[in-house]
mmCIF file of C-alpha atoms in Angstrom:
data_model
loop_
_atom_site.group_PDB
_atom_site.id
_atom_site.type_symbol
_atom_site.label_atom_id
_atom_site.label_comp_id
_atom_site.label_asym_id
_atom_site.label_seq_id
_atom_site.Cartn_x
_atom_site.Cartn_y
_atom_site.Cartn_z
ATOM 1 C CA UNK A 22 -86.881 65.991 57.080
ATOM 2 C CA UNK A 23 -90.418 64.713 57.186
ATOM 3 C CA UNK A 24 -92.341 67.000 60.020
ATOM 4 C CA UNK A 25 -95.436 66.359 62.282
ATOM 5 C CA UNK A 26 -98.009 68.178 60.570
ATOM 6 C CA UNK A 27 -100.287 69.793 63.702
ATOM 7 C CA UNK A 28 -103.688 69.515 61.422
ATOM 8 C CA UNK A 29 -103.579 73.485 61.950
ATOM 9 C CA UNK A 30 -102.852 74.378 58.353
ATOM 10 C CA UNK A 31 -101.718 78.213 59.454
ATOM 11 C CA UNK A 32 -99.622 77.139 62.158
ATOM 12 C CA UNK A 33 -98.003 74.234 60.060
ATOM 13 C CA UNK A 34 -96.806 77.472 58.199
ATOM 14 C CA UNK A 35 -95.559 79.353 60.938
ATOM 15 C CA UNK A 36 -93.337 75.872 62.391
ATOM 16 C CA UNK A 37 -92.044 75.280 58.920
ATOM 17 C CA UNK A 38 -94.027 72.297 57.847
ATOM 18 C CA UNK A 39 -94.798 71.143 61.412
ATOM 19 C CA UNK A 40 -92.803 69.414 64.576
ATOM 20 C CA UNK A 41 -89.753 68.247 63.890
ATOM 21 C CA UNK A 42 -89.293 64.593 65.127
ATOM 22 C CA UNK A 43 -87.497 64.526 68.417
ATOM 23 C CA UNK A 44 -88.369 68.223 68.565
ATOM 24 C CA UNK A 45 -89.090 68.978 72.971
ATOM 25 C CA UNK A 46 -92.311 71.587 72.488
ATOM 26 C CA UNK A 47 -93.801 73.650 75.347
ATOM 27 C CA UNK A 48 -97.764 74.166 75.090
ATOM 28 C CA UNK A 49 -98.256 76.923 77.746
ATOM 29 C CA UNK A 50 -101.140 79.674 77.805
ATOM 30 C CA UNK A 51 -104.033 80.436 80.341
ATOM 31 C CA UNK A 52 -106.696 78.021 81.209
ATOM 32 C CA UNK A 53 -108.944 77.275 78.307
ATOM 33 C CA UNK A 54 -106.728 78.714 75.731
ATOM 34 C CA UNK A 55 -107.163 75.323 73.584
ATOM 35 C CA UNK A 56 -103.499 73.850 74.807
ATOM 36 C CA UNK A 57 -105.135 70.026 75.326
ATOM 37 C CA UNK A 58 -106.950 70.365 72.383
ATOM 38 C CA UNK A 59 -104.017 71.207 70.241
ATOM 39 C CA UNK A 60 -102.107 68.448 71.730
ATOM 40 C CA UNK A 61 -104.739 65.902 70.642
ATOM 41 C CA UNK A 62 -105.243 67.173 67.408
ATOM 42 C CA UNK A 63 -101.496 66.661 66.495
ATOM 43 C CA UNK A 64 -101.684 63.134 67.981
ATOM 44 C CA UNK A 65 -104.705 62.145 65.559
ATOM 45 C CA UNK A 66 -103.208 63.887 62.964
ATOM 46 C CA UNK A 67 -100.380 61.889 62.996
ATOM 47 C CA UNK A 68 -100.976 58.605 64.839
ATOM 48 C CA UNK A 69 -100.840 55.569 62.590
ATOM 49 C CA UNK A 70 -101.080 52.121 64.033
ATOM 50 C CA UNK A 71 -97.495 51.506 63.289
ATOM 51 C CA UNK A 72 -96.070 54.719 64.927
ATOM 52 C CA UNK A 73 -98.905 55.843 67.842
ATOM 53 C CA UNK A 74 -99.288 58.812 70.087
ATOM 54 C CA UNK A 75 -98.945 58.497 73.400
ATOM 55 C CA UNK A 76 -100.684 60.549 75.643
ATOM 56 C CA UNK A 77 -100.186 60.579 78.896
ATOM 57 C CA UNK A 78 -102.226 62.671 81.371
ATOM 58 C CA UNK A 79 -101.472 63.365 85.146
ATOM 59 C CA UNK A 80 -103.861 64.635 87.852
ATOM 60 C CA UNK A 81 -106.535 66.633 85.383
ATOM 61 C CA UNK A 82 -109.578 65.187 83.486
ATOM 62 C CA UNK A 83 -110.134 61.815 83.820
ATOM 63 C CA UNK A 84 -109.848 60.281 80.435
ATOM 64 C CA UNK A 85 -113.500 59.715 79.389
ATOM 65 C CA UNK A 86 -114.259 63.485 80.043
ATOM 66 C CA UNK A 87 -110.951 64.210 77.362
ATOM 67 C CA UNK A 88 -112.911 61.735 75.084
ATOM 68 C CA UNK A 89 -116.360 62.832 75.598
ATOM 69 C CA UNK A 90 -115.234 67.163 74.872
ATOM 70 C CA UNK A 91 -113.146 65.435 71.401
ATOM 71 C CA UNK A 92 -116.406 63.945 69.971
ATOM 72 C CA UNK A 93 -117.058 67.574 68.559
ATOM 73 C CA UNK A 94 -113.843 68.035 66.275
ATOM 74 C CA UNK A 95 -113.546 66.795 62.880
ATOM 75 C CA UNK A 96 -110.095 65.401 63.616
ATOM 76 C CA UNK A 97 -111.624 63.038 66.177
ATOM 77 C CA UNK A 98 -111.952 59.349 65.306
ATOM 78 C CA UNK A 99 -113.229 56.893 68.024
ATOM 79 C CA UNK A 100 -111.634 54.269 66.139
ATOM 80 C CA UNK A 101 -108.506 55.813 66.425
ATOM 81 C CA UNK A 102 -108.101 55.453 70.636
ATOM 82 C CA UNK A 103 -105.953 52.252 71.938
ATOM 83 C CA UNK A 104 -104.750 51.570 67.826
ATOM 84 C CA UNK A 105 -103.593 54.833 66.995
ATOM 85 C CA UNK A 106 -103.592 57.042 69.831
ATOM 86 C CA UNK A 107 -103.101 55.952 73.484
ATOM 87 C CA UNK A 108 -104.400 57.624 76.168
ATOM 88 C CA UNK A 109 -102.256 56.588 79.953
ATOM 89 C CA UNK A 110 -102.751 57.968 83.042
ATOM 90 C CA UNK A 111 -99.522 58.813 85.486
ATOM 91 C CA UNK A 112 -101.587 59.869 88.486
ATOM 92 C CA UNK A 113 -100.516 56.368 90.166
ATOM 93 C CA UNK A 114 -96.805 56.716 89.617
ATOM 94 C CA UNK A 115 -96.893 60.399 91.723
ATOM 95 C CA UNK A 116 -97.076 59.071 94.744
ATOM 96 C CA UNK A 117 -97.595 61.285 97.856
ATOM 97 C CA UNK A 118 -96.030 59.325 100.091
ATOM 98 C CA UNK A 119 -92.822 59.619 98.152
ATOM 99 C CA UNK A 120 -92.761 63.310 97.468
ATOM 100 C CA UNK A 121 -89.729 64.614 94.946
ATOM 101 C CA UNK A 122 -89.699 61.062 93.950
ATOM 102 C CA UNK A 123 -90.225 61.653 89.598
ATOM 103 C CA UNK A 124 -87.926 58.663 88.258
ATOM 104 C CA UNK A 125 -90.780 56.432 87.816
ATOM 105 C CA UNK A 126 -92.812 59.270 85.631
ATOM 106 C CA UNK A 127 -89.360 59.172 83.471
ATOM 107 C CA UNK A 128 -88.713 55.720 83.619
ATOM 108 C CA UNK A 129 -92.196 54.636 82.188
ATOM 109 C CA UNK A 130 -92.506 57.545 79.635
ATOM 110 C CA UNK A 131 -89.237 56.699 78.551
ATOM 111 C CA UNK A 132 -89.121 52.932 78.795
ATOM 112 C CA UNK A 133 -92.996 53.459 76.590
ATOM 113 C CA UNK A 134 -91.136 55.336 73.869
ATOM 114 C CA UNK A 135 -87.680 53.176 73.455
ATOM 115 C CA UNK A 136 -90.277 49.630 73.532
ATOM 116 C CA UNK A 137 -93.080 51.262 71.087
ATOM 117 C CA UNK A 138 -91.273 54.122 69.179
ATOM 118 C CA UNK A 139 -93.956 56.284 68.763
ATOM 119 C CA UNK A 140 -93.903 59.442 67.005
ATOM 120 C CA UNK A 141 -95.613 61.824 69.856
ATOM 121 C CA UNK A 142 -95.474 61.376 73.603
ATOM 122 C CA UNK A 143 -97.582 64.013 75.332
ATOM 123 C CA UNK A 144 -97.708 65.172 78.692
ATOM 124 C CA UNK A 145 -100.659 66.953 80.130
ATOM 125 C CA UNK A 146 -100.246 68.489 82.163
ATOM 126 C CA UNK A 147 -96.246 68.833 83.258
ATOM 127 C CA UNK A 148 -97.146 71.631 85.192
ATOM 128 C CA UNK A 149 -99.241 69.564 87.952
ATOM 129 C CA UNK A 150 -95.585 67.356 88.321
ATOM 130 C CA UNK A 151 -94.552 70.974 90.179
ATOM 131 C CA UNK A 152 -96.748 70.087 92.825
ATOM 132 C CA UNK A 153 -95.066 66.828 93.553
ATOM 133 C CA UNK A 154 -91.325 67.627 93.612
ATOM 134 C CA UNK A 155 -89.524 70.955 94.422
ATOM 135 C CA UNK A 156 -87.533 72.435 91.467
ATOM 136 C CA UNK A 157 -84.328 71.021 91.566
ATOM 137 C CA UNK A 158 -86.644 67.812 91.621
ATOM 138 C CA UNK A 159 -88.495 68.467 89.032
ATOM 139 C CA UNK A 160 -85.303 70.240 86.740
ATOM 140 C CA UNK A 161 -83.822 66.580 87.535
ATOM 141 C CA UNK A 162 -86.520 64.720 86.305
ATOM 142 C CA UNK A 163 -87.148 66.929 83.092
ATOM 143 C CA UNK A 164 -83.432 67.289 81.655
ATOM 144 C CA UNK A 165 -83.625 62.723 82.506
ATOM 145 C CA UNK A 166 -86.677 62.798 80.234
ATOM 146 C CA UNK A 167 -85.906 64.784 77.266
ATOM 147 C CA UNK A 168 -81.905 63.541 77.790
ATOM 148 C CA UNK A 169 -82.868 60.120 77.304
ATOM 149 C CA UNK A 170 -86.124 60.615 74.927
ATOM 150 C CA UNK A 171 -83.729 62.186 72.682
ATOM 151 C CA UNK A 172 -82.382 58.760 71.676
ATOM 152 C CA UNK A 173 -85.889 58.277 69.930
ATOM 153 C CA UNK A 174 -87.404 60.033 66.990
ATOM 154 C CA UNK A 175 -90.487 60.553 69.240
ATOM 155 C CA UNK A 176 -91.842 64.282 69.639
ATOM 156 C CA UNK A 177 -92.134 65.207 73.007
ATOM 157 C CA UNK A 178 -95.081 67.846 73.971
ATOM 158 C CA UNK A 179 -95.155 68.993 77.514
ATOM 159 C CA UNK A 180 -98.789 70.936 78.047
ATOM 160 C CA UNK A 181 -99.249 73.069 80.956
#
């Protein structure tokens, strides 16, 4: 089975070539630890304009900021952004005044990957959808996503 290489040679060895393709992969540590910039560094090393990344973010840095801290990696391409790897924001389907209300998070995450098949969807960060639903909520709305992503080939990384 052909993996998703993370462009981190020494962890590539530790996962056993990479992510395994419909693989559901937790990125947690402390603030700063590097968890967003792992996540992007698999997209680009991956992304191709056939099979994309899609990389959804939520209520943290607005996506020019994300850009603008990438410009100093090697595995950075500005012509990679919109072709290869997408960048969406989800911060207008969380509303607040329809708290506990995730279905359309899942429903356009999901309806992204089953129109586009890409081979990464990333969520950064899943943690902030806590503060929008109460558990059972937000239980609900995770088991919905990875249920019904797992009818794609897509690689699902939830950062927070």
């Amino acid at each position: 089975m052909k993996r998703l290489a993370t462009g981190v040679p020494g962890l590539d060895v530790v996962l056993a070539g990479g992510l395994e393709p419909g693989a559901v992969v937790v990125l947690a540590g402390a603030p700063g630890a590097g968890k967003t910039i792992l996540a992007q560094q698999i997209c680009f090393a991956n992304a191709t304009p056939e099979h994309r990344a899609v990389y959804y973010t939520t209520l943290s840095e607005p996506h020019s900021k994300l850009v603008r801290h990438l410009e100093q990696f090697d595995f950075f391409t500005a012509e990679a952004l919109g072709s290869r790897v997408e960048y969406l924001h989800l911060g207008d389907l969380i509303r607040a005044d329809q708290p506990g209300r995730l279905e359309p998070v899942v429903d356009e995450v999901v309806g992204k990957a089953m129109e586009e098949q890409p081979l990464l969807v990333v969520i950064d960060s899943a943690k902030a959808l806590r503060d929008f639903a109460g558990e059972r909520e937000l239980r609900m709305a995770l088991y919905d996503l990875t249920s019904r992503l797992a009818h794609t080939d897509a690689a699902l990384l939830l950062v927070g």
